[in-house]
PDB file of C-alpha atoms in Angstrom:
ATOM      1  CA  MET T   1      33.097   5.199 -16.593  1.00 52.00           C
ATOM      2  CA  THR T   2      31.359   7.692 -14.313  1.00 55.00           C
ATOM      3  CA  ALA T   3      28.170   7.196 -12.379  1.00 56.00           C
ATOM      4  CA  ALA T   4      25.194   9.305 -13.368  1.00 59.00           C
ATOM      5  CA  GLN T   5      24.371  12.002 -10.862  1.00 63.00           C
ATOM      6  CA  PRO T   6      20.738  11.992  -9.752  1.00 60.00           C
ATOM      7  CA  GLY T   7      18.774  15.047 -10.747  1.00 66.00           C
ATOM      8  CA  PRO T   8      16.881  17.181  -8.258  1.00 67.00           C
ATOM      9  CA  GLY T   9      13.996  15.213  -6.816  1.00 63.00           C
ATOM     10  CA  GLN T  10      15.061  11.911  -8.372  1.00 74.00           C
ATOM     11  CA  PRO T  11      15.829  10.170  -5.065  1.00 79.00           C
ATOM     12  CA  TYR T  12      12.370  11.125  -3.836  1.00 86.00           C
ATOM     13  CA  ALA T  13      10.813   9.820  -7.039  1.00 87.00           C
ATOM     14  CA  SER T  14      12.532   6.478  -6.495  1.00 88.00           C
ATOM     15  CA  ILE T  15      11.323   6.343  -2.908  1.00 90.00           C
ATOM     16  CA  ARG T  16       7.755   7.149  -3.969  1.00 90.00           C
ATOM     17  CA  ARG T  17       7.885   4.442  -6.637  1.00 92.00           C
ATOM     18  CA  VAL T  18       9.067   1.812  -4.152  1.00 93.00           C
ATOM     19  CA  LEU T  19       6.425   2.874  -1.630  1.00 92.00           C
ATOM     20  CA  TRP T  20       3.655   2.543  -4.229  1.00 93.00           C
ATOM     21  CA  ILE T  21       4.977  -0.866  -5.285  1.00 94.00           C
ATOM     22  CA  THR T  22       4.967  -2.118  -1.691  1.00 92.00           C
ATOM     23  CA  MET T  23       1.954  -0.287  -0.270  1.00 92.00           C
ATOM     24  CA  GLY T  24      -0.335  -0.488  -3.316  1.00 92.00           C
ATOM     25  CA  PRO T  25      -1.112  -4.218  -3.124  1.00 92.00           C
ATOM     26  CA  LYS T  26      -1.456  -3.989   0.664  1.00 90.00           C
ATOM     27  CA  LEU T  27      -3.992  -1.185   0.326  1.00 90.00           C
ATOM     28  CA  VAL T  28      -5.944  -3.110  -2.329  1.00 91.00           C
ATOM     29  CA  ALA T  29      -6.051  -6.208  -0.104  1.00 89.00           C
ATOM     30  CA  THR T  30      -7.211  -4.140   2.866  1.00 89.00           C
ATOM     31  CA  VAL T  31     -10.024  -2.497   0.901  1.00 90.00           C
ATOM     32  CA  ALA T  32     -11.090  -5.902  -0.447  1.00 91.00           C
ATOM     33  CA  LYS T  33     -11.109  -7.390   3.049  1.00 89.00           C
ATOM     34  CA  LEU T  34     -13.129  -4.466   4.415  1.00 91.00           C
ATOM     35  CA  ALA T  35     -15.634  -4.777   1.564  1.00 92.00           C
ATOM     36  CA  ALA T  36     -15.866  -8.549   2.018  1.00 91.00           C
ATOM     37  CA  GLY T  37     -16.623  -8.004   5.685  1.00 91.00           C
ATOM     38  CA  TYR T  38     -19.013  -5.100   5.206  1.00 91.00           C
ATOM     39  CA  LEU T  39     -21.252  -6.707   2.582  1.00 92.00           C
ATOM     40  CA  PRO T  40     -22.364  -9.688   4.715  1.00 90.00           C
ATOM     41  CA  GLY T  41     -21.968  -7.744   7.974  1.00 90.00           C
ATOM     42  CA  SER T  42     -19.040  -9.772   9.315  1.00 90.00           C
ATOM     43  CA  LEU T  43     -17.406  -7.826  12.139  1.00 90.00           C
ATOM     44  CA  GLY T  44     -14.525 -10.315  12.175  1.00 89.00           C
ATOM     45  CA  LEU T  45     -13.527  -9.538   8.590  1.00 86.00           C
ATOM     46  CA  ILE T  46     -13.940  -5.806   9.133  1.00 86.00           C
ATOM     47  CA  ALA T  47     -11.748  -5.978  12.233  1.00 88.00           C
ATOM     48  CA  GLY T  48      -9.198  -8.048  10.314  1.00 83.00           C
ATOM     49  CA  GLY T  49      -9.126  -5.466   7.536  1.00 82.00           C
ATOM     50  CA  LEU T  50      -8.612  -2.625   9.985  1.00 84.00           C
ATOM     51  CA  GLU T  51      -5.959  -4.556  11.896  1.00 84.00           C
ATOM     52  CA  ARG T  52      -4.097  -5.264   8.659  1.00 70.00           C
ATOM     53  CA  GLU T  53      -3.575  -1.544   8.004  1.00 67.00           C
ATOM     54  CA  LEU T  54      -2.699  -0.601  11.557  1.00 64.00           C
TER      55      LEU T  54
END
């Protein structure tokens, strides 16, 4: 049995998929935290949202 050879660009596609799987929920949580802080004017939540991404 031989291993399938990856096509051109396939390793990058796998890397992009993993990055979206890991970064997607983090980005959603950050946007939600920023919105939750912005709506009532809570600087603490806004700072927490910014700190989460950095």
